[in-house]
Tab-separated table of C-alpha atoms and ligand atoms in Angstrom:
chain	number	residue	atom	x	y	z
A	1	UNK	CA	15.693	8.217	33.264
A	2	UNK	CA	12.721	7.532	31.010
A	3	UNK	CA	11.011	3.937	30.441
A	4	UNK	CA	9.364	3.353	27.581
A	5	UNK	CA	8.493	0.400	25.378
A	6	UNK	CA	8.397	-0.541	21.541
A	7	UNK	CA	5.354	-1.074	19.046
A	8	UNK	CA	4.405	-4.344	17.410
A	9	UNK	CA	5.026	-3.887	13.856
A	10	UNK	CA	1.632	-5.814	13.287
A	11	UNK	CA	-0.473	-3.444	14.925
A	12	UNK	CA	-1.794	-0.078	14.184
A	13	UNK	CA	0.465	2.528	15.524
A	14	UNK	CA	-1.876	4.975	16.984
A	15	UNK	CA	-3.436	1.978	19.256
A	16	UNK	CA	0.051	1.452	20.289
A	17	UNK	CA	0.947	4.519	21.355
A	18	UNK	CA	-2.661	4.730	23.361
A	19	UNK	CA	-2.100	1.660	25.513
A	20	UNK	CA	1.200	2.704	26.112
A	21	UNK	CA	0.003	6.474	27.421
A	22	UNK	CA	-2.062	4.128	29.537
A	23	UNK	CA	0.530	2.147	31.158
A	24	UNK	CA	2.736	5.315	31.732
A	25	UNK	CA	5.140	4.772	29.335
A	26	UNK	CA	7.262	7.772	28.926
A	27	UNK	CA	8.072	7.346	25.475
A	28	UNK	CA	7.771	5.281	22.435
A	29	UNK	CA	10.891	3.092	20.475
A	30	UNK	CA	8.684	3.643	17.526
A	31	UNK	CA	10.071	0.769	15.111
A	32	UNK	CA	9.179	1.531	11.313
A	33	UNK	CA	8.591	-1.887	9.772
A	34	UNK	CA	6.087	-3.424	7.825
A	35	UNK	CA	3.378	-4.786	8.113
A	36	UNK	CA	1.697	-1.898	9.993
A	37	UNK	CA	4.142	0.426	10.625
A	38	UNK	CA	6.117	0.534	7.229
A	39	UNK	CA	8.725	3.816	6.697
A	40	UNK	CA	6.183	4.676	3.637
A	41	UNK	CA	2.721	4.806	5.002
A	42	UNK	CA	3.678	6.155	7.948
A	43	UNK	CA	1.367	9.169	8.925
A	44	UNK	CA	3.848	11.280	10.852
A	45	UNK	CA	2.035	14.144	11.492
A	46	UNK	CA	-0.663	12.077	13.309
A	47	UNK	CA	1.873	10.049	15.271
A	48	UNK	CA	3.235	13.974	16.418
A	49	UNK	CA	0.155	14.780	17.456
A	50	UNK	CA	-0.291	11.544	19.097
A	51	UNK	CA	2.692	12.035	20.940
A	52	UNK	CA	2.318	15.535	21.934
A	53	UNK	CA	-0.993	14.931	23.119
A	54	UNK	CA	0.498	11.963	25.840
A	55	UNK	CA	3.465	14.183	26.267
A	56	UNK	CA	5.295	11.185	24.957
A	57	UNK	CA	9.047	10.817	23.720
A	58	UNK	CA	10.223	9.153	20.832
A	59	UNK	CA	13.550	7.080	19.761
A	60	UNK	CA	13.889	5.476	16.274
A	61	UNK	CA	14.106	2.228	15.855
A	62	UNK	CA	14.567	0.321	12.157
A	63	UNK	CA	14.276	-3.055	10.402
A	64	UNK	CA	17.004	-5.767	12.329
A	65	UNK	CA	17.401	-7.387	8.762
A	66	UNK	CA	18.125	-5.155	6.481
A	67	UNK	CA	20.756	-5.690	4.143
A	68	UNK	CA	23.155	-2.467	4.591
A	69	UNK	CA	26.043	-4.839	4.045
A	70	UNK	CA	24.823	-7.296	1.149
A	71	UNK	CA	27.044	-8.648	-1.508
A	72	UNK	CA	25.034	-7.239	-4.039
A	73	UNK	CA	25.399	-3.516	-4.854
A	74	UNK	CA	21.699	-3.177	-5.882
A	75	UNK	CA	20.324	-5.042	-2.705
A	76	UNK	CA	22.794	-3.268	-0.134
A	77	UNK	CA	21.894	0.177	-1.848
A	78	UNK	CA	18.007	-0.614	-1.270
A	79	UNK	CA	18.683	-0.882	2.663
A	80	UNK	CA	20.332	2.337	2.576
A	81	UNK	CA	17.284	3.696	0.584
A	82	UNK	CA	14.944	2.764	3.581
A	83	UNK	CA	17.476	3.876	5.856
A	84	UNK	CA	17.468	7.188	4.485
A	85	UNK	CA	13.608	7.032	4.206
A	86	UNK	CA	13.189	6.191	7.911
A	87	UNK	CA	15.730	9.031	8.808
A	88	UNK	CA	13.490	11.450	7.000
A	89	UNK	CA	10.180	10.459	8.850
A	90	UNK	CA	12.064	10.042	12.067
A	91	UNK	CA	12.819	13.425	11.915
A	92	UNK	CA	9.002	14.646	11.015
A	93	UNK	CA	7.786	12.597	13.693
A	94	UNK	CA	10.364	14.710	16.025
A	95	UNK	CA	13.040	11.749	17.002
A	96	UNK	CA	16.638	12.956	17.551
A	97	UNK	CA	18.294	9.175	17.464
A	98	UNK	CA	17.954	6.333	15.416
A	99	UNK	CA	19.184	2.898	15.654
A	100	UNK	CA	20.200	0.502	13.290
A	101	UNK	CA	21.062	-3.509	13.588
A	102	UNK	CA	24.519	-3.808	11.487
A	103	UNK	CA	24.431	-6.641	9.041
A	104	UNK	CA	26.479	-9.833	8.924
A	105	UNK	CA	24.387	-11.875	6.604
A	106	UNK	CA	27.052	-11.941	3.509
A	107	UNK	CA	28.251	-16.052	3.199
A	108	UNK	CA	31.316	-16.513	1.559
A	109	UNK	CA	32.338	-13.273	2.197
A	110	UNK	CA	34.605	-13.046	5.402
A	111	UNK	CA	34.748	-10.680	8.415
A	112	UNK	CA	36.243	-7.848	6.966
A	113	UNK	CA	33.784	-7.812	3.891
A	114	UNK	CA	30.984	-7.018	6.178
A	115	UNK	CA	32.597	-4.438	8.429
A	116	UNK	CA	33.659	-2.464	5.381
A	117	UNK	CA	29.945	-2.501	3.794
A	118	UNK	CA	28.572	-1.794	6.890
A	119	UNK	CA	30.342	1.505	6.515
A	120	UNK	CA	29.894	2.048	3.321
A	121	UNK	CA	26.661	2.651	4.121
A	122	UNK	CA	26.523	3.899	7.104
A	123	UNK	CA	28.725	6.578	5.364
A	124	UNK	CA	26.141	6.975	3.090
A	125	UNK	CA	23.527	8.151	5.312
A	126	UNK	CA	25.728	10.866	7.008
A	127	UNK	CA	24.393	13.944	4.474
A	128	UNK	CA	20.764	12.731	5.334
A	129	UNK	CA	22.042	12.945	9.365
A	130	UNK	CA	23.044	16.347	9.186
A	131	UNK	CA	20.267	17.195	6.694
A	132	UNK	CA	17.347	15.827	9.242
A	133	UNK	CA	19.049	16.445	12.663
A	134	UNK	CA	18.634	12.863	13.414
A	135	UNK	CA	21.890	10.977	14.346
A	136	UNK	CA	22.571	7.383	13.881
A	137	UNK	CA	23.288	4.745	17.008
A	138	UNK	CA	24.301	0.642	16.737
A	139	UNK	CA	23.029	-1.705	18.705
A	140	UNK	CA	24.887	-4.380	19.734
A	141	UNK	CA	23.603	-7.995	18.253
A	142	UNK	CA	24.636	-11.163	19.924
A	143	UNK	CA	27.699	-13.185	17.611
A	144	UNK	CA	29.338	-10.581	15.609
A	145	UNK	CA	28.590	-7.322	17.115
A	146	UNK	CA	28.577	-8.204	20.918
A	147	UNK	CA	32.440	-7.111	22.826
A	148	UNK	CA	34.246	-3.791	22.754
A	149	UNK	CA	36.272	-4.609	19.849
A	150	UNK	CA	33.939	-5.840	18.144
A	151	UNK	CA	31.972	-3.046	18.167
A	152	UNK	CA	34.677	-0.875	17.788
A	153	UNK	CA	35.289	-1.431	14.366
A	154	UNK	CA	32.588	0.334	13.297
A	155	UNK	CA	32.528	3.000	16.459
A	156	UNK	CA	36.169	3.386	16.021
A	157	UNK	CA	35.936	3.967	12.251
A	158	UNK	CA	33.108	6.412	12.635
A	159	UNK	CA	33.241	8.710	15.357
A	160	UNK	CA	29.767	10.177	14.346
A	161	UNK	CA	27.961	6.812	15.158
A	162	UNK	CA	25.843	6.747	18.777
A	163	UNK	CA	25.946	3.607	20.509
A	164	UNK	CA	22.857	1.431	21.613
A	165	UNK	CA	23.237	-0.827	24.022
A	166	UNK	CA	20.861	-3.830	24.596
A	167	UNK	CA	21.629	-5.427	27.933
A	168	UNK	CA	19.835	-8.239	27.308
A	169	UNK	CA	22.063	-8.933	23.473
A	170	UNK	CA	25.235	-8.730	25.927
A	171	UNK	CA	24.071	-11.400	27.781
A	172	UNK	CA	23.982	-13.552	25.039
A	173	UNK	CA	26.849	-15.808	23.532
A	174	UNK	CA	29.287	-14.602	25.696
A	175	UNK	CA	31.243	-16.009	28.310
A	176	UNK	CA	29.482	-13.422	30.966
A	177	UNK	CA	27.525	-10.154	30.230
A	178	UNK	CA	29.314	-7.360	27.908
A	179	UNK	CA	27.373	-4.663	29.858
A	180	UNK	CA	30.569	-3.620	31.965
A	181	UNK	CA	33.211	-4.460	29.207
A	182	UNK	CA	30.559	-2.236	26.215
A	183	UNK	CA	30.698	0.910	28.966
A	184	UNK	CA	33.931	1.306	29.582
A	185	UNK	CA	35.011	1.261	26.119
A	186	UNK	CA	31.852	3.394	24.760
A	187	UNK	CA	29.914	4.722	27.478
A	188	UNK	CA	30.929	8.394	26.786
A	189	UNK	CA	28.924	7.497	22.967
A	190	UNK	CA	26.074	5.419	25.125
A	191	UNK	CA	22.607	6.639	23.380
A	192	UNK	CA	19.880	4.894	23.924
A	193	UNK	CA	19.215	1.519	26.313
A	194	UNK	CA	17.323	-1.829	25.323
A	195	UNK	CA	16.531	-4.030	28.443
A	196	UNK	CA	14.874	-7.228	28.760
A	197	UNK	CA	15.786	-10.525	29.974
A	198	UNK	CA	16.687	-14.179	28.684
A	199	UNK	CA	19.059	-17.221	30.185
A	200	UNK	CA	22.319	-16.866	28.483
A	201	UNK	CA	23.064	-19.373	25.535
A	202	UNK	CA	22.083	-18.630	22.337
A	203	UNK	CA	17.826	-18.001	22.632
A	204	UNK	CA	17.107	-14.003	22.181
A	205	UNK	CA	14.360	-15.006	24.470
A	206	UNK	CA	12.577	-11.142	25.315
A	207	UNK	CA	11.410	-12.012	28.533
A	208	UNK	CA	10.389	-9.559	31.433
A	209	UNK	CA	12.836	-8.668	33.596
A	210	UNK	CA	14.344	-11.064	36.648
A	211	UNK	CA	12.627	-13.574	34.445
A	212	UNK	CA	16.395	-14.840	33.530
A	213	UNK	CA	19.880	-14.407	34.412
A	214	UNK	CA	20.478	-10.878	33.720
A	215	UNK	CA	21.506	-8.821	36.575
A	216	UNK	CA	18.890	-6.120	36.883
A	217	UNK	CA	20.722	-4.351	39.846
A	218	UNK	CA	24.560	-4.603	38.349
A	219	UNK	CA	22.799	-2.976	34.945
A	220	UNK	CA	21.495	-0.041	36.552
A	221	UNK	CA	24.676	0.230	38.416
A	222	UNK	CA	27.050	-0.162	35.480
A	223	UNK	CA	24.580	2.645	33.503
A	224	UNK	CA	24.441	4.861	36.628
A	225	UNK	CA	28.298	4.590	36.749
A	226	UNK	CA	28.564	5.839	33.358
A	227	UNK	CA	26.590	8.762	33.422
A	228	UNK	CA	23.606	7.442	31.980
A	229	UNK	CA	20.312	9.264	32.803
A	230	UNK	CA	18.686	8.856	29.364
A	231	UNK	CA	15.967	6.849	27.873
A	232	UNK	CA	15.408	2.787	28.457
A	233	UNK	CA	13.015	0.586	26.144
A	234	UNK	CA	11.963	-2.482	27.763
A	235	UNK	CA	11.870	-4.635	25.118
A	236	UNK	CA	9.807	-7.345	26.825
A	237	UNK	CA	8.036	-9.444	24.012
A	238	UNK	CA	4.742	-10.718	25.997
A	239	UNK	CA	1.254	-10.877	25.087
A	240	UNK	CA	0.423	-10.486	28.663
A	241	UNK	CA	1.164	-6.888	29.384
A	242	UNK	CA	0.697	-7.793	32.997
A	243	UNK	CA	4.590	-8.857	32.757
A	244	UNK	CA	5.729	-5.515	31.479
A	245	UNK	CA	4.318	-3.285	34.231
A	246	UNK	CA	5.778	-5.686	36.593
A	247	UNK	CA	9.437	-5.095	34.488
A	248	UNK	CA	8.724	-0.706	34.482
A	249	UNK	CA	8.273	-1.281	38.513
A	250	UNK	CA	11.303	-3.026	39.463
A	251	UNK	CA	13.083	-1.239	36.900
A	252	UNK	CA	11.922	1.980	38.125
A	253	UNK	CA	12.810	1.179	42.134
A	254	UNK	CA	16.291	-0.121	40.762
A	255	UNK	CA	16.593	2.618	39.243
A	256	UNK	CA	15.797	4.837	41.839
A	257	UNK	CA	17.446	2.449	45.220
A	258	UNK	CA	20.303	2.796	42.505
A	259	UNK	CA	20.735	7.141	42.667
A	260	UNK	CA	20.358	6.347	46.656
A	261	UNK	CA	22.486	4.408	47.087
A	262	UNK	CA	25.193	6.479	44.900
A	263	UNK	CA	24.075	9.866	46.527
A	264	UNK	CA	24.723	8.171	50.426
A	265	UNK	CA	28.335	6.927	49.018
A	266	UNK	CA	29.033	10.077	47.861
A	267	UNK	CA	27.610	12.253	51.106
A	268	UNK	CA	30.177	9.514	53.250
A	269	UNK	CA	33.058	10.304	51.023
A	270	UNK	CA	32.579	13.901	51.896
A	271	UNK	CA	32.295	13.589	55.354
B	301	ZN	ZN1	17.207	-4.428	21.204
């Protein structure tokens, strides 16, 4: 399992990546957005080198609020422009996954509007996806794209789609955390981890982890059970960076009391 963390997209990316080398972060969730890390002025070849010279990973990360499933053909058709954009330097930069937020902000449209735009253009992207080498994962968003099912109607109608989960999103808006309920239905498509912390409700509150009410320990346990031995951002929004260290430590002895704990189960089973 690899911990990593994401960049602010107000600050220069190369600074970034250096303070995160710093703090032992395995690899970056490089988010392209503007204001300082926009798809088009990215410099990829010096974010490669950047990399290669931490012996850092990298997972793509895109604009939450992008349009992919406006109303209006010309404004839907731009998000699948920067989509396609970000795919292209994603794969430069050497990233095999990218996420995308699916998008619900259509009024007066209902449910099924949405869905169907949504794969529209994710549909779209799919000869830029097997162009690039760079395949596409959702992450689940608290409201509309937060259960199995609901999730499912875009996983379901796309079997090429990854799935992201954020652990802290399932803990939001929902009678108790989707983590469990997410894996069973999708684990076998599980991609790429987001964890970070909050207090239930509605408030996508970032905060480091055993800060709130998520359960650090059942996480790693409901990942472990799955399989899961990939890549986990912790998406910790602080401007102390104090907090994150303190969320990579008790993330990485979970993590690791976790695989003991599985490994003694299993060595009693056999005896
Ligand atoms: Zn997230």
């Amino acid at each position: 399992m690899l911990i990593g963390t994401m960049n602010h997209p107000e600050r220069d990316i190369q600074a970034e990546i250096e303070w995160m080398a710093d703090a032992g972060m395995e690899f970056i969730d490089l988010t392209l957005e503007p204001p300082a890390s926009a798809s088009w002025e990215v410099d990829t070849r010096a974010v490669r080198r950047a990399l290669d010279r931490h012996r850092m990973g990298v997972v793509g990360h895109t604009a939450w609020y992008l349009p992919m499933a406006s109303a209006i053909p010309e404004v839907r058709q731009g998000a699948v422009d920067e989509l396609r954009r970000c795919l292209q330097k994603f794969a430069e930069i050497g990233a095999k996954w990218m996420n995308i937020h699916p998008d619900r902000h259509t009024p007066w449209h209902p449910r099924r509007f949405y869905i169907e735009k949504n794969i529209e253009s994710l549909r779209q992207l799919l000869p830029d996806v097997a162009k690039h080498g760079v395949g596409l994962m959702i992450e689940n968003l608290p409201g509309d794209y937060n259960s199995a099912p609901q999730l499912g109607e875009l996983l379901d109608a796309m079997p090429e789609l990854g799935l992201h989960l954020d652990i802290g999103h399932a803990n939001l808006q929902v009678p108790q955390n989707t983590t469990r309920e997410i894996l069973a239905a999708y684990g076998k498509r599980l991609r790429h981890v987001h964890l970070h912390d909050n207090k239930g409700g509605n408030a996508d509150l970032h905060l480091p982890l055993g800060a709130g009410t998520v359960d650090l320990h059942a996480s790693v346990e409901a990942l472990q059970e799955c399989g899961y031995d990939g890549a986990i951002t912790l998406e910790v929004f602080t401007p102390d960076r104090g907090y994150l260290m303190h969320s990579r430590d008790v993330l990485r002895k979970a993590w690791n009391d976790g695989v003991r704990e599985r490994s003694a189960k299993s060595q009693l089973a056999r005896a």
